[in-house]
XYZ file of C-alpha atoms in Angstrom:
703
model
C -52.494 -39.572 118.668
C -55.678 -37.942 117.353
C -58.954 -38.784 119.091
C -62.220 -38.312 117.264
C -65.197 -36.827 119.129
C -67.553 -39.421 120.627
C -70.486 -40.243 118.416
C -73.768 -39.139 119.966
C -76.152 -41.987 120.574
C -78.615 -42.571 117.789
C -82.227 -41.670 118.447
C -84.586 -44.622 118.724
C -87.027 -43.225 116.182
C -89.760 -45.742 117.025
C -89.708 -44.959 120.752
C -89.414 -41.229 120.085
C -92.448 -41.386 117.799
C -94.359 -43.233 120.523
C -93.302 -40.578 123.045
C -94.442 -37.803 120.724
C -97.821 -39.495 120.204
C -98.280 -39.792 123.966
C -97.597 -36.091 124.404
C -99.915 -35.117 121.536
C -102.794 -37.547 122.177
C -102.706 -37.636 125.975
C -104.227 -34.152 126.285
C -107.026 -35.264 123.985
C -107.876 -38.130 126.320
C -107.946 -35.766 129.291
C -110.098 -33.318 127.321
C -112.744 -35.968 126.647
C -113.042 -36.689 130.367
C -113.140 -33.007 131.334
C -115.873 -32.329 128.773
C -118.086 -34.847 130.531
C -117.277 -33.623 134.028
C -117.581 -29.903 133.418
C -120.719 -30.184 131.314
C -122.625 -30.890 134.542
C -122.736 -28.475 137.468
C -123.142 -31.376 139.904
C -120.064 -33.199 138.591
C -118.040 -30.021 138.289
C -118.958 -29.226 141.893
C -116.744 -32.128 142.968
C -113.772 -30.094 141.716
C -114.534 -26.377 141.744
C -117.074 -23.862 143.029
C -119.942 -22.632 140.873
C -118.345 -19.197 140.221
C -115.066 -20.806 139.149
C -116.944 -23.344 137.007
C -118.758 -20.543 135.212
C -115.500 -18.654 134.677
C -113.832 -21.766 133.223
C -116.748 -22.396 130.884
C -116.502 -18.826 129.653
C -112.767 -19.163 128.982
C -113.382 -22.418 127.096
C -116.107 -20.896 124.925
C -118.797 -23.208 126.312
C -122.482 -22.672 125.542
C -125.607 -23.482 127.558
C -128.530 -25.146 125.795
C -131.616 -23.483 127.359
C -133.848 -26.358 126.290
C -131.919 -29.246 127.836
C -129.963 -27.154 130.387
C -126.797 -28.932 129.285
C -123.445 -27.298 128.646
C -121.599 -27.791 125.394
C -117.824 -27.506 125.792
C -115.874 -27.179 122.522
C -113.096 -29.729 122.190
C -110.278 -27.655 120.741
C -109.938 -24.632 123.062
C -109.641 -26.922 126.090
C -107.489 -29.352 124.143
C -105.232 -26.446 123.169
C -104.637 -25.426 126.798
C -103.820 -28.999 127.788
C -101.597 -29.581 124.749
C -99.604 -26.450 125.557
C -99.220 -27.634 129.165
C -98.131 -31.105 128.052
C -95.608 -29.762 125.563
C -94.014 -27.325 127.983
C -93.778 -29.873 130.818
C -92.393 -32.466 128.387
C -89.642 -30.137 127.206
C -88.878 -28.843 130.702
C -88.825 -32.349 132.164
C -86.623 -33.638 129.367
C -84.192 -30.774 129.901
C -83.939 -31.440 133.655
C -83.526 -35.185 133.162
C -80.794 -34.738 130.572
C -78.917 -32.302 132.809
C -79.183 -34.314 136.027
C -78.492 -37.680 134.401
C -75.988 -36.279 131.875
C -77.839 -37.971 129.045
C -78.795 -36.829 125.554
C -81.754 -34.436 125.439
C -83.489 -36.598 122.831
C -83.104 -39.709 124.985
C -84.490 -37.866 127.992
C -87.466 -36.630 125.939
C -88.069 -40.163 124.699
C -88.063 -41.738 128.157
C -90.107 -38.955 129.730
C -92.637 -38.960 126.895
C -93.060 -42.745 126.769
C -93.183 -43.385 130.491
C -94.748 -40.189 131.798
C -97.386 -39.168 129.305
C -99.029 -42.525 128.894
C -100.591 -41.759 132.279
C -102.567 -39.025 130.532
C -104.583 -41.710 128.750
C -106.142 -42.928 132.014
C -108.908 -40.248 132.046
C -109.629 -41.268 128.445
C -110.049 -44.870 129.590
C -112.435 -43.580 132.259
C -114.465 -41.765 129.583
C -114.602 -44.812 127.297
C -115.811 -46.979 130.172
C -118.484 -44.401 130.978
C -119.683 -44.375 127.387
C -119.752 -48.179 127.327
C -121.786 -48.338 130.540
C -124.152 -45.704 129.163
C -124.655 -47.671 125.941
C -125.441 -50.929 127.723
C -127.778 -49.094 130.108
C -126.001 -49.900 133.388
C -126.840 -46.628 135.121
C -125.574 -47.679 138.561
C -122.190 -48.630 137.088
C -121.990 -45.328 135.258
C -122.947 -43.500 138.452
C -120.156 -45.255 140.353
C -117.667 -44.334 137.645
C -118.740 -40.693 137.773
C -118.534 -40.656 141.584
C -114.941 -41.921 141.484
C -113.613 -39.592 138.770
C -111.448 -37.689 141.264
C -109.520 -40.876 142.079
C -108.867 -41.548 138.386
C -107.427 -38.066 137.971
C -105.443 -38.401 141.205
C -103.849 -41.644 140.000
C -103.081 -39.981 136.667
C -101.322 -37.052 138.321
C -99.529 -39.294 140.820
C -98.284 -41.719 138.175
C -97.081 -38.885 135.943
C -95.326 -37.100 138.814
C -93.780 -40.295 140.226
C -92.394 -41.115 136.791
C -90.780 -37.691 136.453
C -89.103 -37.920 139.875
C -87.944 -41.491 139.162
C -86.298 -40.358 135.921
C -84.728 -37.377 137.653
C -83.424 -39.455 140.557
C -83.112 -43.121 139.539
C -82.593 -45.995 141.960
C -79.605 -45.224 144.153
C -76.937 -47.813 144.651
C -75.817 -46.143 147.859
C -78.810 -47.041 150.020
C -77.932 -48.908 153.191
C -78.769 -52.555 153.167
C -81.821 -53.884 154.921
C -79.638 -55.832 157.306
C -77.692 -52.727 158.324
C -80.826 -50.709 158.948
C -82.647 -53.470 160.774
C -79.808 -53.907 163.237
C -79.644 -50.193 163.958
C -81.013 -49.519 167.442
C -82.859 -46.449 166.217
C -83.238 -44.895 162.764
C -82.407 -41.215 163.206
C -84.692 -38.788 161.459
C -83.208 -36.739 158.617
C -83.702 -32.999 158.394
C -86.255 -33.471 155.604
C -88.576 -35.397 157.916
C -88.333 -32.761 160.632
C -89.038 -30.062 158.049
C -92.116 -31.899 156.766
C -93.427 -32.328 160.305
C -92.693 -28.688 161.080
C -94.529 -27.441 157.994
C -97.545 -29.603 158.887
C -97.621 -28.249 162.447
C -97.237 -24.622 161.337
C -99.942 -24.825 158.669
C -102.572 -26.710 160.626
C -101.954 -24.861 163.882
C -102.400 -21.607 161.989
C -105.611 -22.898 160.403
C -107.018 -24.106 163.734
C -106.153 -20.923 165.580
C -107.601 -18.713 162.862
C -110.844 -20.686 162.899
C -111.051 -20.126 166.654
C -110.291 -16.428 166.329
C -112.934 -16.143 163.618
C -115.655 -17.726 165.823
C -115.963 -20.675 163.446
C -115.231 -23.518 165.882
C -118.344 -25.037 167.488
C -118.531 -25.847 171.170
C -120.202 -29.234 170.683
C -117.717 -32.041 169.936
C -114.811 -29.606 169.806
C -114.356 -26.757 172.294
C -116.332 -28.703 174.907
C -113.195 -30.784 175.532
C -111.405 -27.655 176.712
C -114.342 -27.105 179.075
C -113.637 -30.581 180.477
C -110.180 -29.493 181.586
C -111.416 -26.191 183.006
C -114.210 -27.862 184.967
C -111.999 -30.648 186.330
C -109.381 -28.174 187.525
C -112.093 -25.985 189.118
C -113.914 -28.761 190.928
C -116.918 -29.029 188.622
C -116.304 -32.585 187.509
C -115.251 -34.229 184.250
C -118.016 -32.775 182.124
C -119.363 -29.992 180.006
C -122.933 -28.847 180.495
C -123.908 -30.494 177.226
C -123.487 -33.886 178.903
C -126.139 -35.770 180.794
C -123.766 -35.956 183.726
C -120.108 -36.862 183.731
C -118.582 -37.291 180.286
C -118.139 -41.009 180.986
C -121.773 -41.350 179.903
C -120.711 -40.486 176.344
C -117.343 -42.194 175.968
C -114.633 -43.746 178.104
C -112.261 -41.134 176.788
C -109.969 -39.134 179.018
C -106.589 -38.820 177.353
C -106.983 -35.049 177.014
C -106.800 -34.801 180.812
C -103.080 -35.564 180.431
C -102.746 -32.036 179.056
C -103.699 -30.628 182.479
C -100.124 -29.656 183.515
C -99.733 -27.591 180.353
C -103.271 -26.256 180.691
C -102.467 -24.912 184.164
C -99.806 -22.756 182.513
C -101.857 -21.769 179.470
C -105.613 -22.313 180.033
C -106.741 -21.853 176.449
C -108.446 -23.847 173.742
C -105.548 -22.862 171.493
C -103.290 -25.117 173.572
C -105.489 -28.112 172.783
C -105.405 -27.321 169.072
C -101.611 -27.031 169.092
C -101.232 -30.252 171.092
C -103.443 -32.248 168.737
C -101.602 -31.035 165.638
C -98.191 -31.774 167.145
C -99.376 -35.223 168.233
C -100.625 -36.083 164.743
C -97.358 -34.905 163.218
C -95.391 -37.134 165.616
C -97.011 -40.180 164.039
C -94.494 -39.669 161.226
C -91.624 -40.750 163.510
C -92.488 -44.463 163.911
C -93.606 -44.638 160.283
C -90.227 -43.419 159.079
C -88.420 -45.930 161.268
C -90.590 -48.881 160.185
C -90.429 -48.093 156.469
C -86.685 -47.488 156.566
C -85.878 -50.677 158.449
C -88.128 -52.849 156.315
C -87.292 -51.488 152.865
C -83.653 -50.624 153.455
C -84.336 -47.230 151.916
C -84.301 -43.892 153.672
C -86.092 -42.501 150.642
C -88.973 -44.872 151.359
C -88.997 -43.641 154.954
C -89.227 -40.028 153.831
C -91.896 -40.958 151.279
C -94.183 -42.534 153.902
C -93.757 -39.447 156.089
C -94.771 -37.154 153.223
C -97.684 -39.445 152.344
C -98.837 -39.581 155.966
C -98.766 -35.809 156.454
C -100.520 -35.176 153.120
C -103.025 -38.009 153.726
C -106.363 -36.231 153.620
C -108.134 -38.679 156.008
C -105.473 -37.730 158.578
C -105.917 -34.021 157.937
C -109.653 -34.323 158.520
C -108.867 -35.614 162.008
C -107.335 -32.202 162.696
C -110.027 -30.139 160.979
C -113.174 -32.085 160.120
C -115.505 -31.239 157.269
C -117.859 -29.563 159.777
C -114.915 -27.551 161.197
C -114.804 -29.483 164.455
C -111.153 -29.089 165.194
C -110.337 -30.911 168.417
C -111.212 -34.493 169.300
C -109.231 -36.603 171.781
C -109.561 -39.652 169.508
C -106.846 -38.093 167.323
C -104.229 -38.659 170.040
C -104.684 -42.389 169.529
C -103.223 -42.183 166.006
C -99.576 -41.506 166.981
C -99.898 -43.699 170.072
C -101.024 -46.668 167.999
C -98.250 -46.062 165.461
C -95.616 -46.053 168.216
C -97.249 -49.195 169.630
C -97.091 -50.920 166.235
C -93.401 -50.085 165.952
C -92.835 -51.536 169.427
C -94.729 -54.694 168.411
C -92.669 -55.055 165.242
C -89.517 -54.830 167.361
C -91.026 -57.096 170.058
C -90.768 -54.507 172.783
C -93.810 -55.819 174.586
C -93.742 -53.650 177.707
C -93.662 -50.454 175.677
C -96.380 -51.817 173.407
C -98.695 -52.618 176.324
C -98.375 -49.124 177.811
C -98.988 -47.487 174.421
C -101.991 -49.690 173.644
C -103.575 -48.866 176.995
C -103.092 -45.174 176.254
C -104.835 -45.746 172.913
C -107.889 -46.993 174.805
C -107.815 -43.758 176.825
C -108.220 -41.901 173.509
C -111.541 -43.688 172.900
C -113.038 -47.134 173.260
C -113.154 -47.444 169.449
C -109.500 -48.493 169.470
C -110.528 -51.800 171.050
C -112.047 -52.691 167.662
C -108.502 -52.497 166.264
C -106.772 -54.250 169.149
C -108.863 -57.413 168.727
C -107.686 -58.274 165.199
C -104.239 -56.842 165.988
C -103.886 -59.519 168.669
C -104.781 -62.195 166.119
C -102.146 -60.801 163.743
C -99.534 -60.933 166.517
C -100.478 -64.535 167.259
C -100.368 -65.502 163.574
C -96.942 -63.943 163.106
C -95.666 -65.774 166.188
C -97.058 -69.012 164.782
C -95.295 -68.437 161.459
C -92.017 -67.768 163.224
C -92.278 -70.713 165.627
C -93.880 -73.540 163.669
C -93.408 -76.663 165.796
C -91.299 -79.404 164.311
C -91.523 -81.593 167.395
C -93.762 -82.062 170.428
C -91.214 -80.318 172.616
C -91.572 -77.174 170.541
C -95.350 -77.012 170.976
C -95.029 -75.483 174.438
C -92.751 -72.818 172.985
C -95.362 -72.138 170.296
C -98.140 -71.757 172.839
C -96.084 -69.274 174.815
C -95.312 -67.286 171.679
C -98.950 -66.958 170.536
C -100.348 -66.345 174.034
C -99.706 -62.548 174.059
C -101.605 -62.065 170.807
C -104.542 -64.220 171.863
C -104.573 -62.476 175.236
C -104.707 -59.056 173.573
C -107.657 -60.132 171.413
C -109.598 -61.525 174.363
C -108.854 -58.425 176.431
C -110.042 -56.128 173.607
C -113.352 -57.995 173.262
C -113.970 -58.052 177.021
C -113.015 -54.387 177.406
C -115.284 -53.250 174.577
C -118.211 -55.284 175.923
C -117.651 -53.897 179.411
C -117.545 -50.315 178.149
C -120.606 -50.362 175.892
C -122.721 -52.731 177.949
C -121.884 -51.706 181.525
C -119.755 -48.589 182.072
C -121.265 -46.057 179.652
C -124.888 -47.092 180.408
C -124.147 -46.816 184.136
C -122.948 -43.238 183.721
C -125.984 -42.524 181.501
C -128.412 -43.563 184.180
C -129.145 -46.931 182.626
C -129.828 -45.868 179.031
C -127.889 -47.521 176.202
C -124.911 -46.003 174.386
C -125.915 -43.198 172.067
C -124.144 -44.565 169.016
C -126.594 -47.453 168.691
C -128.525 -44.859 166.695
C -125.771 -44.903 164.058
C -126.850 -48.432 163.048
C -130.649 -48.180 163.016
C -131.011 -50.582 160.079
C -129.701 -53.324 162.352
C -131.974 -52.689 165.317
C -132.980 -50.308 168.066
C -130.897 -51.783 170.873
C -127.277 -52.759 171.304
C -128.193 -56.436 171.471
C -130.203 -56.277 168.244
C -127.452 -54.425 166.401
C -124.725 -56.874 167.454
C -126.934 -59.902 166.795
C -127.894 -58.792 163.291
C -124.314 -57.910 162.364
C -123.020 -61.290 163.535
C -125.885 -63.625 162.601
C -127.805 -61.988 159.767
C -125.409 -62.266 156.805
C -128.080 -61.294 154.305
C -128.718 -57.964 155.977
C -124.999 -57.399 156.603
C -123.864 -58.127 153.060
C -126.773 -56.150 151.643
C -125.533 -53.075 153.479
C -121.838 -53.674 152.790
C -122.021 -54.499 149.085
C -122.805 -50.967 148.068
C -121.097 -48.338 145.898
C -120.394 -46.292 149.032
C -118.250 -49.120 150.414
C -116.105 -49.186 147.291
C -115.748 -45.390 147.280
C -114.831 -45.415 150.973
C -112.136 -48.025 150.288
C -110.736 -45.916 147.457
C -110.689 -42.843 149.703
C -108.552 -44.725 152.214
C -106.266 -46.634 149.833
C -105.670 -44.442 146.771
C -103.961 -41.634 148.778
C -101.433 -44.242 149.913
C -100.763 -45.388 146.354
C -102.676 -48.656 147.007
C -99.499 -49.851 148.734
C -101.295 -51.194 151.846
C -102.471 -53.990 149.524
C -98.849 -55.178 149.374
C -98.992 -55.957 153.092
C -102.336 -57.782 153.241
C -101.864 -59.289 156.690
C -101.426 -55.886 158.299
C -104.203 -54.404 156.195
C -106.658 -57.076 157.385
C -106.229 -55.820 160.950
C -108.392 -52.848 159.988
C -111.082 -54.870 158.179
C -113.601 -55.225 161.065
C -113.486 -51.498 161.781
C -113.769 -50.709 158.074
C -116.946 -52.779 157.976
C -118.417 -50.818 160.878
C -117.422 -47.534 159.242
C -119.340 -48.551 156.136
C -122.390 -49.466 158.222
C -122.338 -46.160 160.115
C -125.340 -44.183 158.870
C -123.992 -40.875 160.182
C -120.909 -40.615 157.948
C -119.897 -42.477 154.793
C -116.481 -40.999 154.111
C -113.255 -40.229 156.012
C -113.958 -36.549 156.569
C -115.149 -36.686 160.179
C -113.464 -38.537 163.076
C -114.908 -42.048 163.111
C -112.100 -43.433 160.929
C -109.293 -42.327 163.276
C -108.333 -45.821 164.556
C -107.952 -47.217 161.028
C -105.547 -44.488 159.862
C -102.521 -45.941 161.738
C -103.279 -49.424 160.396
C -103.397 -48.242 156.790
C -100.203 -46.204 157.128
C -98.486 -49.115 158.917
C -99.464 -51.430 156.055
C -98.221 -48.855 153.522
C -94.880 -48.502 155.352
C -94.314 -52.231 154.932
C -96.069 -52.469 151.577
C -93.603 -50.092 149.947
C -90.817 -52.476 150.943
C -92.733 -55.516 149.690
C -93.156 -54.294 146.114
C -89.979 -55.935 144.815
C -90.768 -59.162 146.674
C -94.085 -59.394 144.834
C -92.764 -58.306 141.442
C -89.721 -60.575 141.588
C -91.977 -63.374 140.347
C -92.273 -61.623 137.000
C -89.108 -59.510 136.756
C -85.695 -61.048 137.178
C -83.449 -58.093 136.305
C -82.181 -56.362 139.479
C -81.959 -52.990 137.714
C -85.587 -53.205 136.612
C -86.716 -54.208 140.093
C -84.760 -51.336 141.614
C -86.379 -48.828 139.273
C -89.825 -50.247 140.021
C -89.147 -49.959 143.738
C -88.043 -46.354 143.272
C -91.149 -45.552 141.248
C -93.419 -47.171 143.874
C -91.724 -45.111 146.578
C -92.431 -41.870 144.739
C -95.922 -43.029 143.785
C -96.650 -43.302 147.515
C -96.165 -39.636 148.364
C -97.369 -38.334 145.004
C -100.661 -40.242 145.406
C -101.251 -38.587 148.758
C -100.422 -35.192 147.311
C -102.601 -35.714 144.220
C -105.686 -36.892 146.116
C -105.233 -33.977 148.492
C -105.594 -31.707 145.476
C -109.257 -32.762 145.266
C -110.098 -33.531 148.903
C -107.865 -31.568 151.292
C -109.101 -28.434 153.051
C -105.485 -27.288 153.463
C -103.170 -25.428 151.078
C -102.679 -28.597 148.990
C -106.385 -28.608 148.112
C -108.052 -26.697 145.280
C -110.861 -25.479 147.559
C -108.351 -23.635 149.747
C -107.567 -21.300 146.830
C -110.990 -21.240 145.127
C -112.503 -17.868 146.072
C -115.994 -19.126 145.305
C -115.685 -22.117 147.638
C -117.021 -22.342 151.195
C -113.517 -23.530 152.170
C -111.646 -20.586 150.634
C -108.812 -19.453 152.908
C -109.932 -15.840 152.842
C -113.370 -16.871 154.071
C -112.305 -19.260 156.840
C -108.918 -18.127 158.063
C -109.279 -14.350 158.016
C -111.503 -13.279 160.965
C -114.403 -11.298 159.606
C -116.758 -8.617 160.835
C -118.552 -11.025 163.162
C -115.356 -11.695 165.133
C -114.542 -7.975 165.244
C -117.995 -7.140 166.578
C -117.729 -9.771 169.304
C -114.645 -8.036 170.705
C -116.964 -5.199 171.739
C -118.808 -7.477 174.181
C -116.023 -9.940 175.020
C -115.597 -8.536 178.539
C -119.222 -7.552 179.088
C -120.255 -10.564 181.186
C -118.572 -11.133 184.584
C -116.706 -14.480 184.906
C -118.811 -15.476 187.949
C -121.982 -15.426 185.807
C -123.903 -18.343 184.378
C -124.217 -17.904 180.630
C -126.384 -19.611 178.007
C -125.046 -19.016 174.500
C -125.362 -20.296 170.969
C -122.881 -22.824 169.634
C -120.115 -20.860 167.934
C -119.827 -18.147 170.583
C -120.163 -20.716 173.370
C -116.387 -21.458 173.489
C -115.829 -17.893 174.732
C -117.844 -18.583 177.904
C -116.505 -21.960 179.058
C -114.454 -20.246 181.787
C -117.522 -18.673 183.402
C -119.298 -20.138 186.427
C -121.547 -22.130 184.108
C -121.699 -22.222 180.298
C -124.978 -23.573 178.983
C -125.905 -24.433 175.419
C -128.632 -22.267 173.910
C -130.267 -24.351 171.195
C -133.300 -26.465 170.422
C -131.650 -29.503 172.016
C -133.101 -30.311 175.394
C -130.428 -30.958 177.990
C -130.425 -32.767 181.299
C -129.064 -29.644 182.987
C -132.534 -28.135 182.378
C -134.427 -31.390 183.092
C -134.927 -31.848 179.346
C -137.216 -28.830 179.217
C -137.170 -26.114 176.558
C -135.432 -22.846 177.385
C -132.510 -22.060 179.633
C -131.816 -23.351 183.153
C -133.398 -21.287 185.919
C -130.040 -20.156 187.282
C -128.994 -18.518 184.006
C -127.768 -14.923 184.401
C -127.132 -14.023 180.771
C -128.182 -15.173 177.301
C -125.903 -14.451 174.328
C -127.250 -14.986 170.813
C -124.946 -15.001 167.812
C -127.299 -13.880 165.052
C -124.871 -14.520 162.194
C -123.360 -17.920 163.004
C -123.631 -20.619 160.308
C -126.901 -22.118 161.617
C -128.456 -19.058 163.231
C -132.264 -18.859 163.193
C -132.612 -15.944 165.619
C -131.984 -12.546 164.063
C -133.873 -10.103 166.324
C -134.649 -9.931 170.080
C -138.368 -10.581 169.575
C -137.480 -14.045 168.243
C -135.956 -15.054 171.599
C -138.682 -16.909 173.575
C -137.348 -15.823 176.974
C -137.440 -12.137 176.050
C -140.639 -12.327 174.029
C -142.643 -14.342 176.558
C -141.120 -13.060 179.804
C -140.100 -9.410 179.283
C -140.464 -8.828 183.004
C -137.602 -11.280 183.698
C -135.084 -10.294 181.029
C -133.407 -7.027 180.113
C -132.136 -6.394 176.598
C -128.703 -4.814 176.891
C -127.814 -1.986 174.480
C -126.624 -3.254 171.111
C -122.971 -2.393 170.526
C -122.435 -4.880 167.690
C -124.682 -3.649 164.857
C -127.038 -6.560 165.422
C -124.400 -9.297 165.255
C -124.978 -10.298 168.886
C -127.935 -10.034 171.250
C -127.268 -10.033 174.987
C -129.995 -10.530 177.588
C -129.506 -10.076 181.324
C -131.849 -11.481 183.941
C -133.521 -8.644 185.848
C -133.960 -10.499 189.127
C -131.490 -12.798 190.894
C -131.793 -16.306 189.436
C -132.642 -19.356 191.453
C -129.722 -21.147 193.118
C -127.764 -23.464 190.854
C -128.447 -27.168 191.020
C -125.775 -29.333 192.567
C -122.780 -30.057 190.389
């Protein structure tokens, strides 16, 4: 019997035409947005350095109007570059989809063009909204739109990329069921997760160590924690000489002391950097387990791990925007994530131990534990709603742990900020009252105005910065925490305080550390809740499965895409931009300054007392005393200017980022008291100035 060849499927000409229009017009929409952004140096500075901006303008044939100082960017050269990119990626994507899915090339092009390239219109929507706001004269609205342009582009890239991966690897029918995964005693980690964690540890350990070797890590709020360990193990007390006394007067924070056994083997700041990076990476373990059990998808588990490790607010806990690289508060992130997993599985003993360890990372975690206790109580109430009077006692027992945790958190926080820290500070109030000066000058005034002055509170919260801060936390997680609102609300009180903090208004320092686990926890459950929410509108299982798959890929691609604009690591543009302050060749390749320091590294005997400027200070924390040489007046010198009277040596780094002293005659001690200080011969071509006291110093004050 003769068999005719199968007839190839007919092309849906209408859908193919729509796909072609998306590919052709999408680049035009992106071009309109880029014209606006790159016509202003200030706006372009959110993306690239000034040298790179100027090079791009030259390649696009842009012209500068000397009268208005505005840049005119021609539409078609830039449009041509983008159209070429769109066409090539469309054809390449269609080819891969057709091969992997064994479908017709035309069908693959149609699906990829329709579903993927409509995301390219989002920057065009942004530009139209900007024009509309400009026409109606709403300058503050236009300013907010301009300030959030990076998030619009990140969502565009993430949506486009998630669509491609979804078409390449559609919803799998082989995923284990939710019931099977939830009854598993422990979700084993696949090789992919271990590889992702390993890459994170290798990259960020390398970055941290190279910053240290390049003399770019400050002592204050970074290397001083290594001095804590050295001083404790050498009988000098839990302190650095920046502190007013013991470190308890700054924070009830001591988790880094648990590194002491390792520090005895390797007494180096590099150990602390490695430990922090490994600890942050370990937060991926409970996230994978929670996402996998809840969603029934190992792909979702891997996606939350990738999103977590690429999450730029997490990365800034390892290396902050001011290059402060080690803070003990970061250890609370994995601890809280493991605690949340234990709570979800009702392993209360493990949860209690982990939550107490979180408090050792910093008292800020109590602000999370309060609402977390309420969430635990609410969940217990939902699970044990009484249907009879006899069941009410069971209900009370079930909600008691959550209520107890909330009460404990409030009492602990009050005790710390009202009693313990002031006691170690000699009676003065906690220093971070100064972060909320608009609410008062004392702790009581600040708390009272936050709680009982809603006009002042709402006036400070309802600001563009609050909205931008929320986007910075949520967009990198694909907005998926919104699909688990109960868990997300646990972080709301702390988010409010973060927005009120006058010292930092974005997640690029360390203040946001306790909210990172909450957001990732909510995302891990949110990714599994997508189909539950969408089931109200979509009834087809296949459609729901594809949507779930797309949401899973949108999670990690959102984190990757936002990192393109915000990360200091290899995923960020600034890492590769040679004109940027964050260029890898500038930060992670030790320069001449570090090479010159090696000439005097062993000059000062370890038994000496040394006063040094900030960035060279970490090299002297193992000496008898290591004092800070700066304009800040310290208790160790009775709050007087100059160095303590028992100082043997002064080391000035003339080229550090904030150096004001360039020559010996600018050093007050040498200029005003030449009979007391000797200028040692310069071996470093002026990079460092070393003074030695001529006469024996006065005896050191008591430790």
